[in-house]
Every structure is written in C-alpha cells, then in structure tokens.
Amino acid sequence: MKGTGRLVATTCISVPPPALTKEGYGRSNPCCTGVVELDESVRVVARIEGVNTQDPDSISAGMPVEIVFHDAKMISRSKPVVTFRLRSVPGER
Amino acid sequence: MNRDQQRKLARHVAVVGAGMSTFGMLRDRNSTDLFLEAFRDMTESVDNEFDPTAIDAMYFGNFTNDFFVSQSHWGAVLADALGHVPRPATRTEGACASSGLAFREAVFAIASGFYDVVLVGGVEDMSGRSTAEVAEGLALAAMPCEREVGFTFPGVFGVIAGAYFEKYGATREHLMNVTIQNHNNAELNPKAQLNRSIRKIMEDKTRYAADRGDPIPTWLDEKEFLRDAAANPVVASPIHLFDCCPISDGASCLLLVAEDIAHRFSDNPLHVAGIGQGSGRGLHAADDLTSFEATRQAAEEAYGMAGLGPDDIQFAEVHDCFSIAQIMHIEDLGFFGPGKGFRAIADGLTRLDSLKPINTSGGLKCKGHPVGATGAAQLVEVWLQLRQEAGRRQIPRDDLRIGAAHNLGGTGGTSTFTILERR
C-alpha cells in the first residue's frame, strides 16, 4: 500500500476524549478525525493533520492525503495512531 | 422471499404492562430505586389483577453501569430488589441497544414455550460521572479502531452528518428541524428530561438575562437561537450541543406473557407482531456512511415476521442519539426513501399530528437517554400511544393499531426493530 488516499468525510471535534485533551486538543484547538479511502480502495478511520480545524467547511471530501504515523498514548497502550495529512497533487490545489 | 423474511415465532407473545421512571439527572436515586419506580409504574398499567410472583424469568438491559457506578451483575441485583430471587435473571448488553436485546430475548423465552410470564427492563445510572467520564464510558461501545484515533460519539455522528450533507445536499438547518420537533413533543411528556420547547428555552434565557441585567438576546426564531454559537456551541462539526441527547438516569419495564393467557392480565394487550435484530461494522467498513446495515437487517427481519411493510407502521420511536441519526433511521426503516428523510421532516410529515409521527415521546434527544433503559422505554411509548394513554402527546387518531420502536447500539454495531400491534 502506498499510504496515499482521499478524504471521505471528517469532523472537527471540539470536545475530545481525555487522552486527546492531554495532547492539547479542545474547544480552542479542535481535533480532526475522519474516514480516508486509500488509493487501493480500502477505507480506514484516522486522525487528520494539517487542516484548518477552526473552519470545518474548508475541509472537504476528495482532498488528497498521505499517511503519517503519530506516536500517542491512546486507551491503555502506546502505539502509533493512524494519521493522515494533506498532500499536494500536481494540477490540484 | 429470503430466509430473513420468513422467520416466525413458535408461539405468540403479548405485552400486558409497561412503565418507566422519570428520566433526568436524578442524583437522589440509584439504579435500584429507578428500576423499582419503573416496575411500580408498569404494575399500575396492568389492567387486571397481577401477582408479581407469577413472573417466571427476567431480562434486564444495562450497558455499562460497571463503569458508571462501579457495579455490574445487574440481573441478580435487580432480581433481589424485586424480591424475585431465585427466579432466573439475565443481563443483556448491546451498548445503547441493551434493552432492545432484553425485549427480544424475553420474546424468544416465551415463544419457545419455556416461560409464560417474563419481565423485561433496562436501567442506566450515568449522571454521577463528569461529562468527560461519561463520554469515555460511552466510547467503550465504539469500534476499537474508532477509539484509537480519538473518535467520540458526537464525532462519529459528525462524520456521518458530513457525509449525508455531501451526498444529499442537506444542511444544519435540517438537523435543527429534528431538534425543534423533538423538543416540542417532549414539552408534552411529563417524564421527559428536557421538557421545554426551544421557544420556551429562548423565553427563559431572555428572562434570566433581564433578571441579571445582562444584554437581552434578540433571537427572531428557534433557528436563529440554534445558530447562535454562544447558545448552541459546536461539539463535533457539524453536530452542536442541541443536536445531542443528554446524560440521563432512568429505568423502564415491560411485562410479556404468552398470548393465549394475555387476557388474564390485560383488557387491551399488544401483540408482538415483529422483532428483528442486526449487527454492523463501524465507519471504516460501511459502504455508505449515510445508512446503518444493522438497522436495515433488523427492519427486514421484523417486517418479514410481521408480514407488514414500512407504510403499515403508523408511528415510531427511533434512536435519535443525535439529530442526524433520526434522519438516517427513518430512511433505513423504509418510511422515506434514501435522501428523502430530511425533506420529510422539513415538510412536517413526522410531527405529532401528521402522516408519520416520529418520536412522540421527545425521543432520546429530549426524553433522555439512560442507555440501557432506552430500548424498553421506546416500547413504553408505543404501548401508551396504541392504548390511547399518551396524554397531551397522544397522536390524534382513533385508528392507531401498529407502532414500532428502533433501538441502535454503538456506532451502528447493534440494532433492533420491534413492531407492536393492537388487535
């Protein structure tokens, strides 16, 4: 898998779970999560970085993303969290 | 016809009693108190003489009182509180569909011929925890991959709402229609937790502001109030506070018997016409984020068993944990076509006095959502409506015969659909 795909749907969470509050997310810094469809047609749920979470309307379905793994302690284990960030595609803005 | 549409019960089952506690943030009562309140209410609803020692077995829905009040094993605890030890008591868990499952298991227990009289109920005691803790407790019912990336329940339904808006061109204004309608119904329900209409909430806030000498708000109508970010802050875009059900304590209870003995208990029993259940897989595996596979399966099974279709259902309680969910469910249950639900609500078709009343109780959104009690409580509302006992929120029709309740657990992981019929 290449690790590239496109956003299917997202939300910007202003009242995050405690583990994310500890990372600094909250009302003044919402956390974006969503569904990504990989180029291989597999869908995953993921965190989305590099988007303007203060303006959810600026984040739309079809935006191209690429995988980054984000080290964080979620639930009881520490393991990489599936995270994507926006990527630029020639010919698209 | 496929096999899901052909399943029948080996013996018919009737509902002969139904009751519930008040729903709310009730710190003066624990789960046992709440359940006994629901049980007393149910007992009073049984038309003829009812000896509680006739109860053969009990099924109780509870999601996660283990987490909320550090106590599990609610089958035994409630059986003891009711004085029914050593009769068998079983707890069912299906997240927010826990007592939908309890009802279904009780129906099977009677239909099998093994028991004749079975008590069904549900309870949840949530408000002793902080909002963050409750959110953490509820997230136990999300799919593991959803929790790991930080989804909350409002977040899951935020994604779903975004997908629905994108696919069908709905907007936040359409979610507001659900909120306004459910608040209007709850204002007529004395047991509802949020029992004020949006207009009444606006009037109260205006009066408080005047009393405190604060600037007087100038909302023109309900939607302007709901657009006001100070009054209705975002939780997980596009889901705002007034799109969410509250944190609730409460209990609910029904008495089921074999149909051939129903008239011993009740002059006006309700026939269990159809019951269905389905399961689902979470956001990543949904081929369409605007529909729940579990609900479609539950509906197919229940309609098949009943020999009925969506148009036969005269009114329904559906699992509106969030406003967008109400729109999805009325489509998944076949009441309105895909992408048509939000327009049907906007056109007033689901109001109390209209074609297909939905959530006459105020729904989870306003009646309250003590999760383990919800599925059975929805059926209490169907009971009241079909028996013309719903008071000020009674659907104004004298030909009510068929009503239904749809219960959903987790992020679409479990769903039940139950059709009751007055014969």
Short mmCIF file of C-alpha atoms in Angstrom, two decimals:
data_model
loop_
_atom_site.label_atom_id
_atom_site.label_comp_id
_atom_site.label_asym_id
_atom_site.label_seq_id
_atom_site.Cartn_x
_atom_site.Cartn_y
_atom_site.Cartn_z
CA MET A 1 0.00 0.00 0.00
CA LYS A 2 1.29 3.40 -0.97
CA GLY A 3 -0.18 5.23 2.00
CA THR A 4 -1.96 7.81 -0.12
CA GLY A 5 -5.69 8.38 -0.44
CA ARG A 6 -8.50 10.89 -0.20
CA LEU A 7 -10.82 12.15 2.49
CA VAL A 8 -14.30 10.62 2.51
CA ALA A 9 -15.79 12.51 5.46
CA THR A 10 -14.43 14.32 8.50
CA THR A 11 -15.42 16.05 11.72
CA CYS A 12 -13.62 18.58 13.87
CA ILE A 13 -14.10 17.54 17.48
CA SER A 14 -14.25 20.43 19.96
CA VAL A 15 -14.94 18.22 22.98
CA PRO A 16 -12.34 15.44 22.59
CA PRO A 17 -11.80 12.37 24.78
CA PRO A 18 -9.47 12.78 27.79
CA ALA A 19 -6.43 11.29 26.01
CA LEU A 20 -6.65 14.00 23.36
CA THR A 21 -7.32 16.76 25.86
CA LYS A 22 -3.93 15.86 27.35
CA GLU A 23 -2.39 16.40 23.90
CA GLY A 24 -3.75 19.95 23.90
CA TYR A 25 -6.89 19.44 21.84
CA GLY A 26 -10.13 21.12 22.89
CA ARG A 27 -12.52 23.92 22.10
CA SER A 28 -9.76 26.34 21.07
CA ASN A 29 -7.92 23.60 19.16
CA PRO A 30 -10.36 21.05 17.72
CA CYS A 31 -9.08 17.65 16.58
CA CYS A 32 -9.94 16.46 13.07
CA THR A 33 -10.86 12.80 12.64
CA GLY A 34 -12.46 11.10 9.69
CA VAL A 35 -12.66 8.37 7.13
CA VAL A 36 -9.98 8.07 4.43
CA GLU A 37 -10.20 5.94 1.32
CA LEU A 38 -6.77 4.69 0.26
CA ASP A 39 -5.85 4.51 -3.41
CA GLU A 40 -6.20 0.73 -3.09
CA SER A 41 -9.94 1.27 -2.23
CA VAL A 42 -9.56 0.32 1.43
CA ARG A 43 -11.17 2.65 3.98
CA VAL A 44 -9.69 3.48 7.38
CA VAL A 45 -10.65 5.78 10.22
CA ALA A 46 -7.87 8.19 11.09
CA ARG A 47 -6.79 11.46 12.57
CA ILE A 48 -6.27 14.21 10.03
CA GLU A 49 -3.49 16.79 10.44
CA GLY A 50 -2.58 19.92 8.59
CA VAL A 51 -6.17 21.10 8.11
CA ASN A 52 -7.82 24.23 9.49
CA THR A 53 -9.98 22.78 12.25
CA GLN A 54 -11.34 26.23 13.12
CA ASP A 55 -13.05 26.25 9.73
CA PRO A 56 -14.52 22.77 9.10
CA ASP A 57 -16.09 23.98 5.85
CA SER A 58 -12.54 24.35 4.46
CA ILE A 59 -12.10 20.55 4.74
CA SER A 60 -13.92 18.63 2.06
CA ALA A 61 -14.42 15.15 0.68
CA GLY A 62 -11.94 14.22 -2.01
CA MET A 63 -8.98 16.15 -0.58
CA PRO A 64 -5.76 14.16 -1.14
CA VAL A 65 -3.93 12.90 1.95
CA GLU A 66 -0.90 10.81 2.84
CA ILE A 67 -0.16 8.65 5.86
CA VAL A 68 1.95 9.79 8.79
CA PHE A 69 2.08 7.81 11.97
CA HIS A 70 1.62 9.73 15.13
CA ASP A 71 3.01 8.43 18.41
CA ALA A 72 0.46 8.86 21.15
CA LYS A 73 -0.84 7.01 24.14
CA MET A 74 -4.42 6.13 23.39
CA ILE A 75 -6.61 3.97 25.62
CA SER A 76 -4.12 1.89 27.63
CA ARG A 77 -1.38 1.17 25.10
CA SER A 78 1.17 3.31 23.40
CA LYS A 79 1.20 2.64 19.70
CA PRO A 80 1.21 4.64 16.51
CA VAL A 81 -2.11 6.31 15.72
CA VAL A 82 -3.22 6.17 12.11
CA THR A 83 -2.93 9.77 10.97
CA PHE A 84 -3.07 11.41 7.57
CA ARG A 85 -2.01 14.87 6.46
CA LEU A 86 -2.97 16.81 3.38
CA ARG A 87 -0.70 16.24 0.39
CA SER A 88 -0.37 18.30 -2.72
CA VAL A 89 -1.23 16.76 -6.06
CA PRO A 90 0.02 18.38 -9.28
CA GLY A 91 -2.84 20.09 -11.03
CA GLU A 92 -4.98 20.27 -7.87
CA ARG A 93 -4.99 22.94 -5.23
CA MET B 1 -38.50 -14.23 -0.22
CA ASN B 2 -35.22 -14.81 1.63
CA ARG B 3 -34.84 -16.60 4.95
CA ASP B 4 -34.65 -13.34 6.94
CA GLN B 5 -38.17 -12.53 5.80
CA GLN B 6 -39.64 -15.89 6.72
CA ARG B 7 -38.79 -16.28 10.39
CA LYS B 8 -41.76 -16.78 12.69
CA LEU B 9 -42.15 -17.27 16.42
CA ALA B 10 -43.17 -20.74 17.54
CA ARG B 11 -45.74 -19.18 19.90
CA HIS B 12 -47.22 -15.68 20.01
CA VAL B 13 -46.28 -13.16 22.67
CA ALA B 14 -48.18 -10.18 24.09
CA VAL B 15 -47.23 -7.10 26.09
CA VAL B 16 -49.58 -6.65 29.04
CA GLY B 17 -47.83 -3.94 31.05
CA ALA B 18 -45.34 -1.11 30.54
CA GLY B 19 -43.86 1.58 32.72
CA MET B 20 -40.87 3.83 33.21
CA SER B 21 -39.25 6.05 35.78
CA THR B 22 -38.88 9.74 35.26
CA PHE B 23 -35.78 10.36 33.14
CA GLY B 24 -33.26 13.00 34.18
CA MET B 25 -30.15 13.69 36.19
CA LEU B 26 -31.52 12.11 39.34
CA ARG B 27 -28.75 12.06 41.92
CA ASP B 28 -31.17 11.24 44.74
CA ARG B 29 -31.92 7.81 43.24
CA ASN B 30 -29.66 4.85 42.38
CA SER B 31 -30.25 2.21 39.71
CA THR B 32 -32.29 0.01 42.01
CA ASP B 33 -34.53 2.93 43.05
CA LEU B 34 -35.02 3.85 39.42
CA PHE B 35 -35.89 0.31 38.42
CA LEU B 36 -38.37 -0.10 41.24
CA GLU B 37 -40.01 3.18 40.15
CA ALA B 38 -40.36 1.80 36.62
CA PHE B 39 -41.64 -1.53 37.96
CA ARG B 40 -44.34 0.16 40.07
CA ASP B 41 -45.40 2.22 37.07
CA MET B 42 -45.61 -0.96 34.99
CA THR B 43 -47.61 -2.77 37.68
CA GLU B 44 -50.19 0.02 37.67
CA SER B 45 -50.55 -0.32 33.90
CA VAL B 46 -51.65 -3.98 34.11
CA ASP B 47 -55.43 -3.80 33.72
CA ASN B 48 -56.37 -6.86 35.74
CA GLU B 49 -55.07 -8.37 38.93
CA PHE B 50 -51.37 -9.13 38.67
CA ASP B 51 -49.43 -11.22 41.16
CA PRO B 52 -45.70 -10.45 40.74
CA THR B 53 -44.80 -13.95 41.90
CA ALA B 54 -46.18 -15.13 38.54
CA ILE B 55 -43.00 -13.80 36.88
CA ASP B 56 -41.05 -16.79 35.56
CA ALA B 57 -37.86 -15.00 34.47
CA MET B 58 -36.30 -11.57 33.98
CA TYR B 59 -34.18 -9.95 31.29
CA PHE B 60 -32.54 -6.60 32.05
CA GLY B 61 -30.65 -4.37 29.64
CA ASN B 62 -27.72 -2.45 31.00
CA PHE B 63 -24.81 -1.08 29.02
CA THR B 64 -22.06 -0.05 31.36
CA ASN B 65 -23.10 0.63 34.92
CA ASP B 66 -19.87 -1.31 35.58
CA PHE B 67 -18.11 1.88 34.53
CA PHE B 68 -20.68 4.48 35.59
CA VAL B 69 -21.35 3.24 39.14
CA SER B 70 -18.70 0.51 39.56
CA GLN B 71 -21.31 -2.24 39.78
CA SER B 72 -22.01 -5.00 37.29
CA HIS B 73 -24.17 -8.12 37.57
CA TRP B 74 -27.47 -6.24 37.33
CA GLY B 75 -29.53 -9.37 36.71
CA ALA B 76 -29.01 -10.63 40.22
CA VAL B 77 -29.07 -7.18 41.85
CA LEU B 78 -32.46 -6.25 40.37
CA ALA B 79 -33.96 -9.72 40.91
CA ASP B 80 -33.12 -9.31 44.60
CA ALA B 81 -34.53 -5.78 44.73
CA LEU B 82 -37.79 -7.02 43.20
CA GLY B 83 -37.97 -9.95 45.63
CA HIS B 84 -37.89 -12.49 42.78
CA VAL B 85 -34.84 -14.47 43.86
CA PRO B 86 -34.34 -17.35 42.98
CA ARG B 87 -36.11 -16.82 39.62
CA PRO B 88 -33.60 -16.60 36.75
CA ALA B 89 -32.40 -13.12 35.82
CA THR B 90 -30.21 -12.30 32.84
CA ARG B 91 -28.48 -9.06 31.91
CA THR B 92 -28.18 -8.25 28.22
CA GLU B 93 -25.55 -5.89 26.79
CA GLY B 94 -25.70 -4.35 23.33
CA ALA B 95 -24.45 -0.83 24.10
CA CYS B 96 -27.36 1.62 23.70
CA ALA B 97 -29.49 -1.26 22.35
CA SER B 98 -29.14 -3.30 25.55
CA SER B 99 -32.81 -3.36 26.48
CA GLY B 100 -33.88 -3.79 22.85
CA LEU B 101 -31.97 -7.05 23.16
CA ALA B 102 -33.57 -7.81 26.54
CA PHE B 103 -37.03 -7.49 24.98
CA ARG B 104 -36.08 -9.76 22.12
CA GLU B 105 -34.61 -12.45 24.37
CA ALA B 106 -37.73 -12.32 26.54
CA VAL B 107 -39.93 -12.81 23.46
CA PHE B 108 -37.87 -15.86 22.49
CA ALA B 109 -38.06 -17.24 26.02
CA ILE B 110 -41.86 -17.19 25.84
CA ALA B 111 -42.13 -18.19 22.18
CA SER B 112 -40.04 -21.29 22.90
CA GLY B 113 -42.74 -22.44 25.29
CA PHE B 114 -40.35 -22.49 28.25
CA TYR B 115 -41.76 -19.49 30.17
CA ASP B 116 -45.22 -17.89 30.21
CA VAL B 117 -44.59 -14.61 32.11
CA VAL B 118 -41.36 -12.65 31.66
CA LEU B 119 -40.30 -9.26 32.97
CA VAL B 120 -38.18 -7.08 30.68
CA GLY B 121 -36.44 -3.90 31.64
CA GLY B 122 -33.45 -1.65 31.42
CA VAL B 123 -31.57 0.75 33.61
CA GLU B 124 -28.62 3.12 33.45
CA ASP B 125 -27.22 5.50 36.05
CA MET B 126 -24.90 7.96 34.32
CA SER B 127 -25.07 11.39 35.89
CA GLY B 128 -22.74 10.71 38.82
CA ARG B 129 -19.85 10.97 36.38
CA SER B 130 -18.42 14.06 34.76
CA THR B 131 -19.27 14.74 31.12
CA ALA B 132 -15.73 13.70 30.09
CA GLU B 133 -16.04 10.44 32.02
CA VAL B 134 -19.46 9.71 30.53
CA ALA B 135 -18.04 10.31 27.06
CA GLU B 136 -15.22 7.90 27.87
CA GLY B 137 -17.70 5.32 29.15
CA LEU B 138 -19.91 5.58 26.07
CA ALA B 139 -16.86 5.32 23.81
CA LEU B 140 -16.44 1.77 25.13
CA ALA B 141 -19.15 0.91 22.60
CA ALA B 142 -17.32 2.34 19.60
CA MET B 143 -15.32 0.07 17.32
CA PRO B 144 -11.71 -0.37 18.55
CA CYS B 145 -10.17 1.42 15.57
CA GLU B 146 -12.52 4.37 16.10
CA ARG B 147 -11.47 4.78 19.72
CA GLU B 148 -7.80 4.52 18.86
CA VAL B 149 -7.83 7.56 16.59
CA GLY B 150 -9.81 9.66 19.07
CA PHE B 151 -13.42 9.44 17.93
CA THR B 152 -16.16 10.41 20.36
CA PHE B 153 -19.80 9.55 19.69
CA PRO B 154 -20.62 13.10 18.60
CA GLY B 155 -17.53 12.77 16.38
CA VAL B 156 -18.83 9.61 14.72
CA PHE B 157 -22.19 11.24 14.04
CA GLY B 158 -20.39 14.40 12.92
CA VAL B 159 -18.69 12.36 10.18
CA ILE B 160 -21.99 10.73 9.28
CA ALA B 161 -23.75 14.11 9.12
CA GLY B 162 -20.98 15.49 6.91
CA ALA B 163 -21.33 12.52 4.57
CA TYR B 164 -25.13 12.91 4.47
CA PHE B 165 -24.88 16.65 3.73
CA GLU B 166 -22.38 15.94 0.94
CA LYS B 167 -24.47 13.18 -0.62
CA TYR B 168 -27.94 14.70 -0.39
CA GLY B 169 -27.48 18.46 -0.06
CA ALA B 170 -28.93 18.72 3.44
CA THR B 171 -27.64 21.39 5.83
CA ARG B 172 -27.51 22.18 9.52
CA GLU B 173 -30.92 23.80 9.15
CA HIS B 174 -32.36 20.33 8.54
CA LEU B 175 -30.81 18.99 11.73
CA MET B 176 -32.45 21.91 13.54
CA ASN B 177 -35.87 20.73 12.35
CA VAL B 178 -35.31 17.45 14.23
CA THR B 179 -34.24 19.28 17.37
CA ILE B 180 -37.22 21.64 17.31
CA GLN B 181 -39.73 18.85 16.68
CA ASN B 182 -38.40 16.59 19.43
CA HIS B 183 -38.35 19.45 21.95
CA ASN B 184 -41.96 20.27 21.03
CA ASN B 185 -43.01 16.67 21.71
CA ALA B 186 -41.04 16.43 24.96
CA GLU B 187 -42.79 19.53 26.30
CA LEU B 188 -45.93 17.36 26.37
CA ASN B 189 -44.19 14.45 28.16
CA PRO B 190 -44.07 14.85 31.96
CA LYS B 191 -41.36 12.17 32.26
CA ALA B 192 -39.02 13.78 29.73
CA GLN B 193 -35.69 15.17 30.87
CA LEU B 194 -35.54 18.17 28.50
CA ASN B 195 -39.23 19.03 28.65
CA ARG B 196 -39.19 22.54 27.27
CA SER B 197 -39.70 23.55 23.64
CA ILE B 198 -36.87 25.53 22.07
CA ARG B 199 -39.18 28.55 22.14
CA LYS B 200 -39.69 28.12 25.90
CA ILE B 201 -35.92 27.78 26.42
CA MET B 202 -35.46 31.05 24.50
CA GLU B 203 -38.08 32.80 26.63
CA ASP B 204 -36.48 31.51 29.83
CA LYS B 205 -32.99 32.60 28.77
CA THR B 206 -34.32 36.02 27.83
CA ARG B 207 -35.98 36.36 31.23
CA TYR B 208 -32.85 35.25 33.11
CA ALA B 209 -30.77 37.78 31.16
CA ALA B 210 -33.22 40.53 32.10
CA ASP B 211 -33.20 39.45 35.77
CA ARG B 212 -29.40 39.56 35.86
CA GLY B 213 -29.22 42.87 34.00
CA ASP B 214 -27.35 41.20 31.09
CA PRO B 215 -27.89 42.22 27.46
CA ILE B 216 -31.25 40.86 26.28
CA PRO B 217 -30.81 38.27 23.49
CA THR B 218 -32.70 39.09 20.30
CA TRP B 219 -33.29 35.76 18.55
CA LEU B 220 -36.02 36.09 15.93
CA ASP B 221 -36.97 32.43 15.93
CA GLU B 222 -35.84 28.95 17.02
CA LYS B 223 -33.37 28.54 14.19
CA GLU B 224 -31.68 31.84 14.96
CA PHE B 225 -31.29 30.65 18.54
CA LEU B 226 -29.81 27.35 17.32
CA ARG B 227 -27.42 29.22 15.01
CA ASP B 228 -26.12 31.28 17.95
CA ALA B 229 -22.73 29.74 18.83
CA ALA B 230 -22.99 31.04 22.39
CA ALA B 231 -26.36 29.37 22.95
CA ASN B 232 -25.60 26.26 20.90
CA PRO B 233 -21.84 25.60 20.76
CA VAL B 234 -20.26 23.12 18.36
CA VAL B 235 -19.35 19.71 19.79
CA ALA B 236 -18.06 17.87 16.70
CA SER B 237 -18.77 19.67 13.43
CA PRO B 238 -21.49 19.89 12.23
CA ILE B 239 -23.01 18.46 15.45
CA HIS B 240 -23.82 21.13 18.04
CA LEU B 241 -24.99 20.84 21.64
CA PHE B 242 -28.71 20.86 20.71
CA ASP B 243 -28.13 18.00 18.26
CA CYS B 244 -27.11 15.72 21.15
CA CYS B 245 -29.13 13.72 23.64
CA PRO B 246 -28.43 14.49 27.31
CA ILE B 247 -26.72 12.41 30.01
CA SER B 248 -29.52 10.61 31.83
CA ASP B 249 -30.51 8.33 34.65
CA GLY B 250 -33.60 6.20 34.29
CA ALA B 251 -35.26 2.82 34.03
CA SER B 252 -38.01 1.16 32.01
CA CYS B 253 -40.02 -2.02 32.33
CA LEU B 254 -42.47 -4.21 30.38
CA LEU B 255 -44.40 -7.36 31.19
CA LEU B 256 -44.57 -10.00 28.46
CA VAL B 257 -46.76 -13.09 28.50
CA ALA B 258 -47.77 -15.91 26.19
CA GLU B 259 -50.57 -14.54 24.05
CA ASP B 260 -53.02 -17.28 24.99
CA ILE B 261 -53.02 -16.04 28.61
CA ALA B 262 -52.80 -12.30 27.84
CA HIS B 263 -56.43 -11.53 28.68
CA ARG B 264 -55.90 -12.76 32.22
CA PHE B 265 -53.65 -9.73 32.67
CA SER B 266 -54.93 -7.12 30.27
CA ASP B 267 -58.16 -5.96 28.63
CA ASN B 268 -56.11 -4.38 25.92
CA PRO B 269 -52.86 -6.34 25.32
CA LEU B 270 -50.48 -5.58 22.49
CA HIS B 271 -49.37 -8.30 20.13
CA VAL B 272 -45.63 -8.61 19.31
CA ALA B 273 -46.03 -8.59 15.54
CA GLY B 274 -42.37 -8.42 14.52
CA ILE B 275 -38.93 -8.35 16.07
CA GLY B 276 -35.66 -8.00 14.21
CA GLN B 277 -32.02 -7.59 15.07
CA GLY B 278 -28.90 -6.85 13.07
CA SER B 279 -25.24 -6.07 13.53
CA GLY B 280 -22.85 -3.70 11.81
CA ARG B 281 -19.15 -2.98 11.44
CA GLY B 282 -18.26 0.65 12.03
CA LEU B 283 -17.41 3.63 9.87
CA HIS B 284 -14.41 2.18 8.03
CA ALA B 285 -16.41 -0.80 6.74
CA ALA B 286 -19.63 0.99 5.81
CA ASP B 287 -20.13 1.05 2.07
CA ASP B 288 -22.40 4.04 2.65
CA LEU B 289 -21.88 6.30 5.68
CA THR B 290 -25.47 7.55 5.46
CA SER B 291 -27.09 4.19 6.28
CA PHE B 292 -26.74 1.54 9.01
CA GLU B 293 -26.54 -2.06 7.81
CA ALA B 294 -27.66 -3.27 11.25
CA THR B 295 -30.89 -1.26 11.06
CA ARG B 296 -31.70 -2.45 7.56
CA GLN B 297 -31.23 -6.07 8.66
CA ALA B 298 -33.35 -5.61 11.80
CA ALA B 299 -36.11 -3.98 9.75
CA GLU B 300 -36.11 -6.70 7.11
CA GLU B 301 -36.42 -9.40 9.74
CA ALA B 302 -39.18 -7.61 11.67
CA TYR B 303 -41.22 -6.68 8.60
CA GLY B 304 -40.93 -10.23 7.29
CA MET B 305 -42.08 -11.76 10.56
CA ALA B 306 -44.99 -9.32 10.83
CA GLY B 307 -46.00 -9.57 7.19
CA LEU B 308 -46.01 -5.78 7.21
CA GLY B 309 -44.13 -3.05 5.40
CA PRO B 310 -42.94 0.45 6.28
CA ASP B 311 -46.21 2.05 5.15
CA ASP B 312 -48.13 -0.06 7.66
CA ILE B 313 -46.23 1.44 10.60
CA GLN B 314 -48.42 4.32 11.79
CA PHE B 315 -45.84 5.89 14.12
CA ALA B 316 -42.43 5.01 15.53
CA GLU B 317 -39.86 5.76 18.15
CA VAL B 318 -36.39 5.82 16.54
CA HIS B 319 -32.94 6.02 18.12
CA ASP B 320 -32.16 9.74 17.83
CA CYS B 321 -28.98 9.83 19.92
CA PHE B 322 -28.08 12.72 17.58
CA SER B 323 -30.37 14.68 15.28
CA ILE B 324 -28.76 13.27 12.13
CA ALA B 325 -29.47 9.75 13.40
CA GLN B 326 -33.23 10.38 13.32
CA ILE B 327 -32.98 11.32 9.65
CA MET B 328 -30.94 8.19 8.81
CA HIS B 329 -33.22 5.82 10.68
CA ILE B 330 -36.46 6.95 9.07
CA GLU B 331 -34.78 6.19 5.75
CA ASP B 332 -33.21 2.86 6.81
CA LEU B 333 -36.58 1.72 8.17
CA GLY B 334 -38.15 2.49 4.80
CA PHE B 335 -40.53 5.23 5.99
CA PHE B 336 -38.95 7.59 3.49
CA GLY B 337 -36.56 6.88 0.61
CA PRO B 338 -32.77 7.39 0.81
CA GLY B 339 -32.05 11.11 0.92
CA LYS B 340 -35.73 11.94 1.44
CA GLY B 341 -35.86 11.88 5.24
CA PHE B 342 -34.62 15.42 5.85
CA ARG B 343 -37.18 16.85 3.45
CA ALA B 344 -39.99 14.81 5.02
CA ILE B 345 -39.14 16.32 8.41
CA ALA B 346 -38.87 19.82 6.92
CA ASP B 347 -42.30 19.33 5.36
CA GLY B 348 -43.75 18.45 8.78
CA LEU B 349 -44.61 14.85 7.85
CA THR B 350 -43.17 13.42 11.09
CA ARG B 351 -44.91 15.78 13.51
CA LEU B 352 -47.25 14.51 16.19
CA ASP B 353 -50.35 15.42 14.18
CA SER B 354 -49.06 14.40 10.76
CA LEU B 355 -48.71 11.41 8.44
CA LYS B 356 -45.96 9.51 10.28
CA PRO B 357 -45.33 10.79 13.80
CA ILE B 358 -41.75 10.07 14.90
CA ASN B 359 -40.51 10.19 18.49
CA THR B 360 -43.72 11.42 20.08
CA SER B 361 -42.02 10.94 23.47
CA GLY B 362 -39.43 13.58 22.59
CA GLY B 363 -37.00 10.84 21.59
CA LEU B 364 -33.64 10.17 23.16
CA LYS B 365 -32.84 13.77 22.38
CA CYS B 366 -35.33 15.17 24.86
CA LYS B 367 -36.99 12.36 26.80
CA GLY B 368 -33.42 11.40 27.79
CA HIS B 369 -31.11 8.50 27.05
CA PRO B 370 -30.20 6.34 30.05
CA VAL B 371 -28.64 3.99 27.55
CA GLY B 372 -29.57 0.59 28.95
CA ALA B 373 -33.16 1.73 29.59
CA THR B 374 -33.77 3.27 26.19
CA GLY B 375 -34.91 0.32 24.06
CA ALA B 376 -37.56 -0.76 26.54
CA ALA B 377 -38.58 2.87 27.19
CA GLN B 378 -39.25 3.35 23.48
CA LEU B 379 -41.66 0.42 23.67
CA VAL B 380 -43.33 2.00 26.70
CA GLU B 381 -44.14 4.97 24.46
CA VAL B 382 -45.53 2.66 21.76
CA TRP B 383 -47.66 0.98 24.46
CA LEU B 384 -49.06 4.31 25.63
CA GLN B 385 -49.83 5.55 22.14
CA LEU B 386 -51.50 2.33 20.96
CA ARG B 387 -53.67 2.26 24.10
CA GLN B 388 -54.59 5.95 23.69
CA GLU B 389 -52.94 6.69 27.06
CA ALA B 390 -50.26 9.17 25.98
CA GLY B 391 -51.98 12.20 27.49
CA ARG B 392 -51.26 15.56 25.90
CA ARG B 393 -48.92 14.00 23.34
CA GLN B 394 -51.44 11.39 22.20
CA ILE B 395 -51.39 11.07 18.41
CA PRO B 396 -54.78 12.50 17.39
CA ARG B 397 -56.10 9.41 15.59
CA ASP B 398 -58.60 6.89 16.87
CA ASP B 399 -57.48 4.17 14.46
CA LEU B 400 -53.99 3.62 15.89
CA ARG B 401 -53.18 -0.05 15.56
CA ILE B 402 -49.50 -0.52 14.66
CA GLY B 403 -46.45 1.20 16.15
CA ALA B 404 -42.76 0.38 16.22
CA ALA B 405 -39.52 1.09 18.05
CA HIS B 406 -36.00 1.18 16.65
CA ASN B 407 -33.02 0.85 19.01
CA LEU B 408 -29.36 1.29 17.97
CA GLY B 409 -26.19 0.34 19.81
CA GLY B 410 -22.73 1.80 19.40
CA THR B 411 -21.73 3.26 16.06
CA GLY B 412 -24.27 1.06 14.32
CA GLY B 413 -22.89 -2.19 15.76
CA THR B 414 -26.25 -3.46 17.01
CA SER B 415 -29.82 -2.61 16.09
CA THR B 416 -33.26 -3.92 16.98
CA PHE B 417 -36.63 -3.12 15.45
CA THR B 418 -39.86 -4.15 17.18
CA ILE B 419 -43.39 -3.85 15.83
CA LEU B 420 -46.34 -3.92 18.26
CA GLU B 421 -49.93 -4.32 17.13
CA ARG B 422 -53.25 -3.73 18.81
CA ARG B 423 -55.76 -6.31 17.68
#
